[in-house]
Every structure is written in C-alpha cells, then in structure tokens.
mmCIF file of C-alpha atoms (C1' of nucleotides) in Angstrom:
data_model
loop_
_atom_site.group_PDB
_atom_site.id
_atom_site.type_symbol
_atom_site.label_atom_id
_atom_site.label_comp_id
_atom_site.label_asym_id
_atom_site.label_seq_id
_atom_site.Cartn_x
_atom_site.Cartn_y
_atom_site.Cartn_z
ATOM 1 C CA MET Q 1439 -38.090 -19.482 183.901
ATOM 2 C CA LYS Q 1440 -39.082 -20.479 180.406
ATOM 3 C CA PRO Q 1441 -37.223 -23.296 178.815
ATOM 4 C CA MET Q 1442 -34.425 -22.206 176.587
ATOM 5 C CA THR Q 1443 -32.943 -23.529 173.400
ATOM 6 C CA ILE Q 1444 -29.516 -25.031 173.227
ATOM 7 C CA GLY Q 1445 -28.055 -21.813 171.856
ATOM 8 C CA ARG Q 1446 -29.184 -19.786 174.855
ATOM 9 C CA LEU Q 1447 -27.994 -22.445 177.230
ATOM 10 C CA SER Q 1448 -24.699 -22.391 175.412
ATOM 11 C CA LYS Q 1449 -24.302 -18.692 176.059
ATOM 12 C CA ALA Q 1450 -25.585 -18.879 179.597
ATOM 13 C CA ALA Q 1451 -23.068 -21.514 180.601
ATOM 14 C CA GLY Q 1452 -20.224 -20.608 178.293
ATOM 15 C CA VAL Q 1453 -20.127 -24.015 176.648
ATOM 16 C CA LYS Q 1454 -20.370 -24.534 172.927
ATOM 17 C CA VAL Q 1455 -23.521 -25.935 171.431
ATOM 18 C CA THR Q 1456 -21.695 -28.898 169.971
ATOM 19 C CA THR Q 1457 -20.079 -29.605 173.288
ATOM 20 C CA ILE Q 1458 -23.443 -29.642 175.030
ATOM 21 C CA ARG Q 1459 -24.712 -32.191 172.560
ATOM 22 C CA TYR Q 1460 -21.533 -34.145 173.081
ATOM 23 C CA TYR Q 1461 -22.046 -34.141 176.848
ATOM 24 C CA GLU Q 1462 -25.530 -35.397 176.257
ATOM 25 C CA SER Q 1463 -24.242 -38.154 174.014
ATOM 26 C CA ILE Q 1464 -21.850 -39.431 176.665
ATOM 27 C CA GLY Q 1465 -24.490 -39.274 179.362
ATOM 28 C CA LEU Q 1466 -23.063 -36.344 181.307
ATOM 29 C CA MET Q 1467 -26.031 -34.132 180.630
ATOM 30 C CA GLY Q 1468 -29.194 -36.209 180.444
ATOM 31 C CA GLU Q 1469 -31.709 -35.875 177.667
ATOM 32 C CA PRO Q 1470 -33.684 -32.638 177.714
ATOM 33 C CA ASP Q 1471 -37.290 -32.143 176.749
ATOM 34 C CA ARG Q 1472 -37.968 -31.402 173.138
ATOM 35 C CA SER Q 1473 -40.209 -28.914 171.392
ATOM 36 C CA GLU Q 1474 -42.804 -30.178 168.942
ATOM 37 C CA SER Q 1475 -40.323 -29.801 166.142
ATOM 38 C CA GLY Q 1476 -37.651 -31.668 168.064
ATOM 39 C CA GLN Q 1477 -35.494 -28.840 169.379
ATOM 40 C CA ARG Q 1478 -33.949 -29.331 172.789
ATOM 41 C CA LEU Q 1479 -35.485 -27.287 175.594
ATOM 42 C CA TYR Q 1480 -33.597 -26.720 178.818
ATOM 43 C CA GLY Q 1481 -34.553 -25.451 182.250
ATOM 44 C CA ASN Q 1482 -32.377 -23.718 184.794
ATOM 45 C CA ASP Q 1483 -31.123 -26.950 186.246
ATOM 46 C CA ALA Q 1484 -29.367 -27.547 182.951
ATOM 47 C CA THR Q 1485 -27.500 -24.253 183.215
ATOM 48 C CA GLN Q 1486 -26.442 -25.192 186.700
ATOM 49 C CA ARG Q 1487 -25.223 -28.600 185.812
ATOM 50 C CA LEU Q 1488 -23.433 -27.357 182.745
ATOM 51 C CA SER Q 1489 -21.672 -24.659 184.729
ATOM 52 C CA PHE Q 1490 -20.727 -27.249 187.271
ATOM 53 C CA ILE Q 1491 -19.198 -29.411 184.577
ATOM 54 C CA ARG Q 1492 -17.403 -26.513 183.004
ATOM 55 C CA HIS Q 1493 -15.998 -25.328 186.254
ATOM 56 C CA ALA Q 1494 -14.786 -28.771 187.180
ATOM 57 C CA ARG Q 1495 -13.191 -29.183 183.752
ATOM 58 C CA ASP Q 1496 -11.588 -25.760 184.070
ATOM 59 C CA LEU Q 1497 -10.044 -26.959 187.273
ATOM 60 C CA GLY Q 1498 -8.613 -29.862 185.363
ATOM 61 C CA PHE Q 1499 -10.779 -32.597 186.806
ATOM 62 C CA PRO Q 1500 -10.772 -35.516 184.410
ATOM 63 C CA MET Q 1501 -14.032 -36.554 182.837
ATOM 64 C CA ASP Q 1502 -14.355 -39.573 185.107
ATOM 65 C CA ALA Q 1503 -14.037 -37.418 188.167
ATOM 66 C CA VAL Q 1504 -16.658 -35.032 186.862
ATOM 67 C CA ARG Q 1505 -18.951 -37.950 186.306
ATOM 68 C CA SER Q 1506 -18.428 -39.107 189.864
ATOM 69 C CA LEU Q 1507 -19.003 -35.651 191.263
ATOM 70 C CA ILE Q 1508 -22.258 -35.347 189.387
ATOM 71 C CA GLN Q 1509 -23.295 -38.723 190.647
ATOM 72 C CA LEU Q 1510 -22.503 -37.613 194.188
ATOM 73 C CA GLN Q 1511 -24.541 -34.488 193.723
ATOM 74 C CA THR Q 1512 -27.576 -36.666 193.283
ATOM 75 C CA GLU Q 1513 -26.996 -38.233 196.694
ATOM 76 C CA PRO Q 1514 -27.019 -35.183 198.966
ATOM 77 C CA ASN Q 1515 -27.094 -37.318 202.085
ATOM 78 C CA HIS Q 1516 -24.044 -39.276 201.211
ATOM 79 C CA ASP Q 1517 -20.932 -38.503 203.174
ATOM 80 C CA CYS Q 1518 -18.899 -35.661 201.784
ATOM 81 C CA SER Q 1519 -15.615 -37.496 202.067
ATOM 82 C CA ALA Q 1520 -15.888 -38.962 198.590
ATOM 83 C CA VAL Q 1521 -16.032 -35.464 197.165
ATOM 84 C CA ASP Q 1522 -13.116 -34.472 199.295
ATOM 85 C CA SER Q 1523 -11.017 -37.355 198.108
ATOM 86 C CA ILE Q 1524 -11.691 -36.621 194.453
ATOM 87 C CA ALA Q 1525 -10.608 -33.050 195.015
ATOM 88 C CA ARG Q 1526 -7.504 -34.143 196.894
ATOM 89 C CA GLN Q 1527 -6.633 -36.524 194.112
ATOM 90 C CA GLN Q 1528 -6.967 -33.694 191.658
ATOM 91 C CA LEU Q 1529 -4.801 -31.463 193.799
ATOM 92 C CA ALA Q 1530 -2.174 -34.172 193.932
ATOM 93 C CA ASP Q 1531 -2.257 -34.479 190.156
ATOM 94 C CA VAL Q 1532 -1.919 -30.752 189.736
ATOM 95 C CA ARG Q 1533 1.058 -30.689 192.081
ATOM 96 C CA LYS Q 1534 2.705 -33.508 190.231
ATOM 97 C CA ARG Q 1535 2.321 -31.681 186.961
ATOM 98 C CA LEU Q 1536 3.652 -28.559 188.603
ATOM 99 C CA ASN Q 1537 6.777 -30.391 189.655
ATOM 100 C CA GLN Q 1538 7.310 -31.779 186.217
ATOM 101 C CA LEU Q 1539 6.820 -28.407 184.625
ATOM 102 C CA GLU Q 1540 9.231 -26.806 187.049
ATOM 103 C CA ALA Q 1541 11.834 -29.351 186.077
ATOM 104 C CA LEU Q 1542 11.214 -28.588 182.435
ATOM 105 C CA GLU Q 1543 11.445 -24.900 183.063
ATOM 106 C CA ALA Q 1544 14.785 -25.330 184.783
ATOM 107 C CA GLU Q 1545 16.216 -27.381 181.993
ATOM 108 C CA LEU Q 1546 14.955 -25.095 179.268
ATOM 109 C CA LYS Q 1547 16.349 -22.109 181.107
ATOM 110 C CA ARG Q 1548 19.689 -23.789 181.433
ATOM 111 C CA MET Q 1549 19.716 -24.758 177.790
ATOM 112 C CA ILE Q 1550 18.866 -21.281 176.627
ATOM 113 C CA ALA Q 1551 21.325 -19.613 178.952
ATOM 114 C CA SER Q 1552 24.138 -21.758 177.613
ATOM 115 C CA CYS Q 1553 23.555 -20.655 174.049
ATOM 116 C CA GLU Q 1554 26.037 -18.097 172.822
ATOM 117 C CA GLY Q 1555 24.802 -17.636 169.297
ATOM 118 C CA GLY Q 1556 26.694 -18.763 166.253
ATOM 119 C CA LYS Q 1557 25.954 -21.638 163.952
ATOM 120 C CA VAL Q 1558 23.501 -24.412 164.491
ATOM 121 C CA ASP Q 1559 26.405 -26.810 164.278
ATOM 122 C CA ASN Q 1560 27.781 -25.903 167.677
ATOM 123 C CA CYS Q 1561 24.626 -24.673 169.286
ATOM 124 C CA ARG Q 1562 24.392 -25.661 172.918
ATOM 125 C CA VAL Q 1563 20.647 -25.996 172.778
ATOM 126 C CA MET Q 1564 20.968 -28.568 170.032
ATOM 127 C CA ALA Q 1565 23.700 -30.307 171.955
ATOM 128 C CA ALA Q 1566 21.522 -30.474 175.024
ATOM 129 C CA LEU Q 1567 18.747 -31.995 172.983
ATOM 130 C CA ASN Q 1568 21.105 -34.565 171.576
ATOM 131 C CA ASP Q 1569 22.579 -35.728 174.850
ATOM 132 C CA HIS Q 1570 19.916 -37.029 177.066
ATOM 133 C CA ASN Q 1571 22.513 -37.920 179.666
ATOM 134 C CA GLU Q 1572 23.126 -34.562 181.189
ATOM 135 C CA CYS Q 1573 19.454 -34.143 181.824
ATOM 136 C CA LEU Q 1574 16.423 -34.458 183.957
ATOM 137 C CA ASN Q 1575 16.975 -37.055 186.622
ATOM 138 C CA ASP Q 1576 15.284 -40.060 185.058
ATOM 139 C CA GLN Q 1577 11.999 -38.341 184.773
ATOM 140 C CA HIS Q 1578 10.890 -40.942 182.371
ATOM 141 C CA GLU Q 1579 7.237 -40.351 182.756
ATOM 142 C CA ARG Q 1580 5.850 -38.486 179.833
ATOM 143 C CA ILE Q 1581 3.892 -35.416 180.691
ATOM 144 C CA HIS Q 1582 0.432 -35.337 179.321
ATOM 145 C CA ALA Q 1583 -2.951 -33.901 180.061
ATOM 146 C CA MET Q 1584 -3.118 -30.218 180.774
ATOM 147 C CA MET P 930 27.831 -50.852 163.896
ATOM 148 C CA LYS P 931 25.565 -53.345 162.193
ATOM 149 C CA PRO P 932 22.109 -52.245 161.256
ATOM 150 C CA MET P 933 19.517 -53.082 163.817
ATOM 151 C CA THR P 934 15.907 -54.078 163.675
ATOM 152 C CA ILE P 935 13.134 -51.847 164.857
ATOM 153 C CA GLY P 936 12.872 -53.694 168.138
ATOM 154 C CA ARG P 937 16.478 -53.030 169.052
ATOM 155 C CA LEU P 938 16.197 -49.426 168.001
ATOM 156 C CA SER P 939 13.131 -49.200 170.159
ATOM 157 C CA LYS P 940 15.065 -50.340 173.195
ATOM 158 C CA ALA P 941 18.110 -48.291 172.355
ATOM 159 C CA ALA P 942 16.128 -45.056 172.155
ATOM 160 C CA GLY P 943 13.353 -45.823 174.616
ATOM 161 C CA VAL P 944 10.614 -45.323 172.071
ATOM 162 C CA LYS P 945 7.972 -47.919 171.339
ATOM 163 C CA VAL P 946 8.083 -49.832 168.110
ATOM 164 C CA THR P 947 4.682 -48.609 167.065
ATOM 165 C CA THR P 948 5.688 -45.058 167.815
ATOM 166 C CA ILE P 949 8.752 -45.365 165.624
ATOM 167 C CA ARG P 950 6.608 -46.533 162.761
ATOM 168 C CA TYR P 951 4.230 -43.698 163.486
ATOM 169 C CA TYR P 952 7.072 -41.177 163.327
ATOM 170 C CA GLU P 953 8.068 -42.658 160.028
ATOM 171 C CA SER P 954 4.524 -42.340 158.743
ATOM 172 C CA ILE P 955 4.368 -38.651 159.544
ATOM 173 C CA GLY P 956 7.764 -38.014 158.052
ATOM 174 C CA LEU P 957 9.644 -37.336 161.255
ATOM 175 C CA MET P 958 11.919 -40.302 160.866
ATOM 176 C CA GLY P 959 12.626 -40.943 157.201
ATOM 177 C CA GLU P 960 12.355 -44.345 155.600
ATOM 178 C CA PRO P 961 15.007 -46.823 156.661
ATOM 179 C CA ASP P 962 16.618 -49.507 154.558
ATOM 180 C CA ARG P 963 14.890 -52.837 154.434
ATOM 181 C CA SER P 964 16.137 -56.380 154.661
ATOM 182 C CA GLU P 965 15.330 -58.810 151.877
ATOM 183 C CA SER P 966 12.232 -59.864 153.708
ATOM 184 C CA GLY P 967 11.140 -56.280 154.216
ATOM 185 C CA GLN P 968 12.139 -55.659 157.818
ATOM 186 C CA ARG P 969 13.344 -52.187 158.681
ATOM 187 C CA LEU P 970 17.082 -51.859 159.309
ATOM 188 C CA TYR P 971 18.460 -48.861 161.165
ATOM 189 C CA GLY P 972 21.918 -47.412 161.641
ATOM 190 C CA ASN P 973 23.246 -45.368 164.511
ATOM 191 C CA ASP P 974 22.011 -42.131 163.048
ATOM 192 C CA ALA P 975 18.490 -43.414 163.604
ATOM 193 C CA THR P 976 19.147 -43.940 167.293
ATOM 194 C CA GLN P 977 20.482 -40.426 167.515
ATOM 195 C CA ARG P 978 17.597 -38.829 165.772
ATOM 196 C CA LEU P 979 15.077 -40.824 167.711
ATOM 197 C CA SER P 980 16.675 -39.862 171.001
ATOM 198 C CA PHE P 981 16.646 -36.285 169.876
ATOM 199 C CA ILE P 982 12.946 -36.473 169.156
ATOM 200 C CA ARG P 983 12.216 -38.194 172.404
ATOM 201 C CA HIS P 984 14.164 -35.713 174.403
ATOM 202 C CA ALA P 985 12.495 -32.794 172.728
ATOM 203 C CA ARG P 986 9.087 -34.356 173.309
ATOM 204 C CA ASP P 987 9.996 -35.022 176.929
ATOM 205 C CA LEU P 988 10.729 -31.355 177.234
ATOM 206 C CA GLY P 989 7.267 -30.665 175.956
ATOM 207 C CA PHE P 990 8.174 -29.301 172.557
ATOM 208 C CA PRO P 991 5.177 -29.653 170.274
ATOM 209 C CA MET P 992 5.508 -31.846 167.240
ATOM 210 C CA ASP P 993 5.805 -28.870 164.925
ATOM 211 C CA ALA P 994 8.711 -27.497 166.894
ATOM 212 C CA VAL P 995 10.429 -30.858 166.829
ATOM 213 C CA ARG P 996 10.008 -30.934 163.094
ATOM 214 C CA SER P 997 11.594 -27.511 162.803
ATOM 215 C CA LEU P 998 14.467 -28.438 165.052
ATOM 216 C CA ILE P 999 15.198 -31.513 162.986
ATOM 217 C CA GLN P 1000 15.096 -29.426 159.861
ATOM 218 C CA LEU P 1001 17.556 -26.996 161.416
ATOM 219 C CA GLN P 1002 19.845 -29.837 162.336
ATOM 220 C CA THR P 1003 20.286 -30.522 158.668
ATOM 221 C CA GLU P 1004 21.548 -26.980 158.104
ATOM 222 C CA PRO P 1005 24.504 -26.827 160.472
ATOM 223 C CA ASN P 1006 25.705 -23.523 159.047
ATOM 224 C CA HIS P 1007 22.463 -21.759 159.589
ATOM 225 C CA ASP P 1008 22.359 -19.234 162.366
ATOM 226 C CA CYS P 1009 21.560 -20.676 165.749
ATOM 227 C CA SER P 1010 19.023 -18.007 166.598
ATOM 228 C CA ALA P 1011 16.138 -19.962 165.113
ATOM 229 C CA VAL P 1012 16.864 -22.771 167.528
ATOM 230 C CA ASP P 1013 17.085 -20.322 170.338
ATOM 231 C CA SER P 1014 13.749 -18.790 169.544
ATOM 232 C CA ILE P 1015 12.004 -22.145 169.404
ATOM 233 C CA ALA P 1016 13.415 -22.959 172.807
ATOM 234 C CA ARG P 1017 12.380 -19.579 174.188
ATOM 235 C CA GLN P 1018 8.895 -20.065 172.847
ATOM 236 C CA GLN P 1019 8.756 -23.407 174.562
ATOM 237 C CA LEU P 1020 9.987 -21.874 177.793
ATOM 238 C CA ALA P 1021 7.293 -19.241 177.560
ATOM 239 C CA ASP P 1022 4.661 -21.905 177.043
ATOM 240 C CA VAL P 1023 5.913 -23.861 179.999
ATOM 241 C CA ARG P 1024 5.796 -20.763 182.179
ATOM 242 C CA LYS P 1025 2.288 -19.997 181.069
ATOM 243 C CA ARG P 1026 1.154 -23.476 181.960
ATOM 244 C CA LEU P 1027 2.956 -23.149 185.273
ATOM 245 C CA ASN P 1028 0.988 -20.041 186.073
ATOM 246 C CA GLN P 1029 -2.270 -21.660 185.180
ATOM 247 C CA LEU P 1030 -1.474 -24.704 187.240
ATOM 248 C CA GLU P 1031 -0.493 -22.568 190.191
ATOM 249 C CA ALA P 1032 -3.842 -20.842 190.025
ATOM 250 C CA LEU P 1033 -5.551 -24.198 189.940
ATOM 251 C CA GLU P 1034 -3.535 -25.411 192.855
ATOM 252 C CA ALA P 1035 -4.511 -22.391 194.881
ATOM 253 C CA GLU P 1036 -8.158 -22.785 194.174
ATOM 254 C CA LEU P 1037 -8.176 -26.501 194.844
ATOM 255 C CA LYS P 1038 -6.345 -25.935 198.097
ATOM 256 C CA ARG P 1039 -8.845 -23.341 199.131
ATOM 257 C CA MET P 1040 -11.744 -25.561 198.233
ATOM 258 C CA ILE P 1041 -10.390 -28.496 200.129
ATOM 259 C CA ALA P 1042 -9.452 -26.463 203.153
ATOM 260 C CA SER P 1043 -12.976 -25.098 203.405
ATOM 261 C CA CYS P 1044 -14.486 -28.552 203.620
ATOM 262 C CA GLU P 1045 -15.527 -29.564 207.097
ATOM 263 C CA GLY P 1046 -16.967 -32.969 206.395
ATOM 264 C CA GLY P 1047 -20.617 -33.811 206.691
ATOM 265 C CA LYS P 1048 -23.084 -34.487 203.937
ATOM 266 C CA VAL P 1049 -22.621 -33.849 200.279
ATOM 267 C CA ASP P 1050 -25.562 -31.496 200.472
ATOM 268 C CA ASN P 1051 -23.639 -28.794 202.250
ATOM 269 C CA CYS P 1052 -20.170 -29.674 201.102
ATOM 270 C CA ARG P 1053 -18.083 -26.608 200.452
ATOM 271 C CA VAL P 1054 -16.198 -28.260 197.655
ATOM 272 C CA MET P 1055 -19.436 -28.891 195.818
ATOM 273 C CA ALA P 1056 -20.521 -25.363 196.508
ATOM 274 C CA ALA P 1057 -17.302 -24.027 195.091
ATOM 275 C CA LEU P 1058 -17.798 -26.095 191.971
ATOM 276 C CA ASN P 1059 -21.306 -24.783 191.631
ATOM 277 C CA ASP P 1060 -20.498 -21.128 191.955
ATOM 278 C CA HIS P 1061 -18.135 -20.104 189.314
ATOM 279 C CA ASN P 1062 -18.302 -16.530 190.553
ATOM 280 C CA GLU P 1063 -16.025 -16.706 193.534
ATOM 281 C CA CYS P 1064 -13.308 -18.137 191.388
ATOM 282 C CA LEU P 1065 -10.304 -17.820 189.168
ATOM 283 C CA ASN P 1066 -10.126 -14.314 187.833
ATOM 284 C CA ASP P 1067 -11.591 -14.816 184.380
ATOM 285 C CA GLN P 1068 -9.057 -17.328 183.410
ATOM 286 C CA HIS P 1069 -11.235 -18.373 180.586
ATOM 287 C CA GLU P 1070 -8.583 -20.062 178.614
ATOM 288 C CA ARG P 1071 -8.870 -23.772 178.857
ATOM 289 C CA ILE P 1072 -5.712 -25.545 179.834
ATOM 290 C CA HIS P 1073 -4.587 -28.227 177.474
ATOM 291 C CA ALA P 1074 -1.460 -29.973 176.383
ATOM 292 C CA MET P 1075 0.838 -31.203 179.079
ATOM 293 C "C1'" DC U 762 11.008 -78.970 163.131
ATOM 294 C "C1'" DT U 763 8.856 -76.650 166.440
ATOM 295 C "C1'" DT U 764 8.426 -73.078 169.707
ATOM 296 C "C1'" DG U 765 8.240 -68.520 170.618
ATOM 297 C "C1'" DC U 766 9.275 -64.035 169.821
ATOM 298 C "C1'" DC U 767 9.831 -60.373 166.234
ATOM 299 C "C1'" DT U 768 8.212 -57.901 162.391
ATOM 300 C "C1'" DC U 769 5.033 -56.679 158.735
ATOM 301 C "C1'" DT U 770 0.639 -54.029 157.024
ATOM 302 C "C1'" DA U 771 -3.685 -52.127 157.678
ATOM 303 C "C1'" DT U 772 -7.204 -50.630 160.443
ATOM 304 C "C1'" DA U 773 -9.645 -49.037 164.478
ATOM 305 C "C1'" DG U 774 -9.615 -46.969 169.030
ATOM 306 C "C1'" DT U 775 -8.295 -43.375 172.471
ATOM 307 C "C1'" DC U 776 -9.809 -38.453 174.675
ATOM 308 C "C1'" DA U 777 -12.472 -34.550 174.572
ATOM 309 C "C1'" DC U 778 -14.029 -32.379 171.751
ATOM 310 C "C1'" DT U 779 -14.494 -29.609 166.880
ATOM 311 C "C1'" DG U 780 -15.988 -29.242 162.188
ATOM 312 C "C1'" DT U 781 -18.804 -30.279 158.255
ATOM 313 C "C1'" DA U 782 -22.846 -31.420 155.285
ATOM 314 C "C1'" DG U 783 -27.398 -31.185 154.292
ATOM 315 C "C1'" DA U 784 -31.960 -30.516 155.893
ATOM 316 C "C1'" DC U 785 -35.331 -28.346 158.758
ATOM 317 C "C1'" DT U 786 -37.219 -24.409 161.997
ATOM 318 C "C1'" DG U 787 -38.065 -19.951 163.935
ATOM 319 C "C1'" DT U 788 -38.105 -15.111 163.688
ATOM 320 C "C1'" DA U 789 -37.488 -10.288 162.177
ATOM 321 C "C1'" DG U 790 -37.845 -6.960 158.663
ATOM 322 C "C1'" DA U 791 -39.817 -5.270 154.020
ATOM 323 C "C1'" DT Z 1470 -46.857 -12.766 153.248
ATOM 324 C "C1'" DC Z 1471 -42.484 -13.254 151.513
ATOM 325 C "C1'" DT Z 1472 -37.758 -13.456 152.228
ATOM 326 C "C1'" DA Z 1473 -33.553 -13.567 154.554
ATOM 327 C "C1'" DC Z 1474 -30.937 -15.354 157.887
ATOM 328 C "C1'" DA Z 1475 -29.747 -17.265 162.148
ATOM 329 C "C1'" DG Z 1476 -30.563 -21.298 164.859
ATOM 330 C "C1'" DT Z 1477 -31.253 -26.197 165.232
ATOM 331 C "C1'" DC Z 1478 -31.320 -31.083 163.848
ATOM 332 C "C1'" DT Z 1479 -28.658 -35.703 162.818
ATOM 333 C "C1'" DA Z 1480 -24.825 -38.164 161.475
ATOM 334 C "C1'" DC Z 1481 -20.322 -38.597 160.512
ATOM 335 C "C1'" DA Z 1482 -15.362 -37.262 159.816
ATOM 336 C "C1'" DG Z 1483 -11.259 -35.038 161.727
ATOM 337 C "C1'" DT Z 1484 -7.905 -33.603 165.431
ATOM 338 C "C1'" DG Z 1485 -3.033 -34.981 167.887
ATOM 339 C "C1'" DA Z 1486 -0.092 -38.221 169.269
ATOM 340 C "C1'" DC Z 1487 -0.091 -42.022 169.697
ATOM 341 C "C1'" DT Z 1488 -1.868 -47.197 171.213
ATOM 342 C "C1'" DA Z 1489 -4.030 -51.588 170.257
ATOM 343 C "C1'" DT Z 1490 -5.527 -55.280 167.472
ATOM 344 C "C1'" DA Z 1491 -5.746 -58.747 163.734
ATOM 345 C "C1'" DG Z 1492 -3.736 -61.739 160.763
ATOM 346 C "C1'" DA Z 1493 0.211 -62.974 158.272
ATOM 347 C "C1'" DG Z 1494 4.956 -63.860 157.647
ATOM 348 C "C1'" DG Z 1495 10.217 -64.022 159.418
ATOM 349 C "C1'" DC Z 1496 14.054 -65.598 162.261
ATOM 350 C "C1'" DA Z 1497 16.939 -67.958 165.711
ATOM 351 C "C1'" DA Z 1498 17.516 -71.364 169.450
ATOM 352 C "C1'" DG Z 1499 16.730 -75.868 171.124
#
DNA sequence: CTTGCCTCTATAGTCACTGTAGACTGTAGA
DNA sequence: TCTACAGTCTACAGTGACTATAGAGGCAAG
C-alpha cells in the first residue's frame, strides 16, 4: 500500500497522466500529497476514484454528472434516489441519441441504396444531400456529444 | 434573385450568421461579393451550398467529408463512386456508434434495474460504477463525436 | 434625425482533453 | 560514480466546431 507516482496511477486506472493532472486542475481529483521533490503521491483511494470517473465517463455521463456522483459518494447516508435519477437521465440521453442515430442510419441507407453509379452530376446521394425536403422529419436538433 | 445579406442567407439556410462566417474562414464557403460598405452579398448558389453543408452535417458527416463532397460537386463528370464511399464510410461510423450506444443502454438499464433504493452507501448503481470488472466487454474505445 | 436592428472585425471562450517546451528527478546499468 | 534514460514538474498552446462578446459602423422606417 505504498503511495504511487502519477505514472503508476495512470497505468493502474487506465487514464493518461495528463488527464489525471487535468482532473486535479478542475477539482475532480483533489490534490494529492507530494514527495520532497514535489512529485505527486497517490494512495489506493485515488485509483478507486479515478476508475470511478473513468467508468462513468465511459458510460457517457457528462462531467457535471460525474461531479455530482462523486459528491454523492461522500455522503453515504444520503438517499440513493439522487444517484438513480442521474443514471436515469443518462439513460434517457443515450436513448435519445440512439433514436437520432437510427434515423441517420435509415437515411444514409436509403441514400446509398438509391445510388446506381455513374457521374457525380446525377448521383442520387448528392441529390439527397442537396434537397433537404425529402428528409428526416424536422429533426432539427443537431446531434452532438458522443 | 437579388443578392442577400448574411442575415437573410442565415434564415434561408438555417445556419447562424456567425457559423456562416466561420465556414468562410475555414474555406468551406468561399468569399462572397461585398457591398460598397463591405457587407457580404450572397446569391442563390450560396443558399444551396450552405444547405448542402448543413444537411451533410446533420447527417453526421465530419467536416473533412463535407469538404470532400463539396470538392466532388465541382467535378460533375467524375465518377460517383467516391461519393458513394464517403457515404458508406459515414454509414459504417453511424453503425459503430449505434453499437456502442446500445451497449451503454444495456449497462445503464441493468444498473438502474438493480437499484432498490436506500442509502447511497449500498446503492447498486454506485457499486456498478465502482467496479469496472463486471462491465462492458473491454470496450476500451472512448465514444466521441455525435 | 433618431431608433433599432444588422453587419463588420477581432478576439476570447466552450468542452474535455492532448501536446509541447524546458527544467528537474529518480533509477538502472557500466 | 557516471551516464543514460525514463518519469515528473509547470505553464501554456492547440484541438474541433463552433458560440459569444466588444466596439464600431451601416441601413431603413417612422
């Protein structure tokens, strides 16, 4: 259980050194002890927290949500429903993105299927890109994040 | 068919004024004529191109792909297969993201379903976030973009 | 002529990191 | 002990695809 340097922590948790320092800088990670020469020294709790963050990020939780979850972790007696609702929110977001992506998939498939080769000039894919009319039912919302 | 100002173009194509100027700055849009006082003046071709860009972006095509597609548009006699392959690539990307999102959905669903209320301390959702082991089969790739 | 919106340029901010520069530290082999 | 060389430090710039802001000037209606 000796303290480890940032490089070891990085490997242990699968998070890049620079990213760990970044997490520290935005207050997600808390300042670690330092060696005499100023190198960061971490205990096991750091590995845990870092893995927690990474896992949450892998699941697509936005930074704010991760921050909240970490905060909640420090209040073990608090009711679990807050955690639940963050997770449900995330699930809802994921489902929304899924729907959007499915719509995209359908349209792309249609576009590609309609192409019969030939010149760019009368390419159906190009035509489809030009005419927004015959498309996606007013899905005006841009798709971003993940 | 009079030339229009950037504001009108913005409304016509559904792209923000600042975004139009941004597209110009990165060479996606080409420099328009200017009025005596220096205001940008656009013709119908601009509306078309801008709609094209917007539609492609809505479909999730990355900027580079959009650039290529625009380039191809200027070579109407070129073979259409390049267009096709860009679209297929995009479809493949969309499908990949779909798969990743489906995996996320499954895990989130599982996490949430396992929660039985109570305190944060023994919340299953938290537990799931802590233990990366019982999770996503090595889907180490981070999910980004869209 | 004034009001109020539109447009201009240039610059900084966003998110979640990643990369770089230049200096210092720690360790393993010769 | 000397020498490599990998690891670490800080601070700052860069990424993509925009968005926001500041401060100045333009244009049309009332």
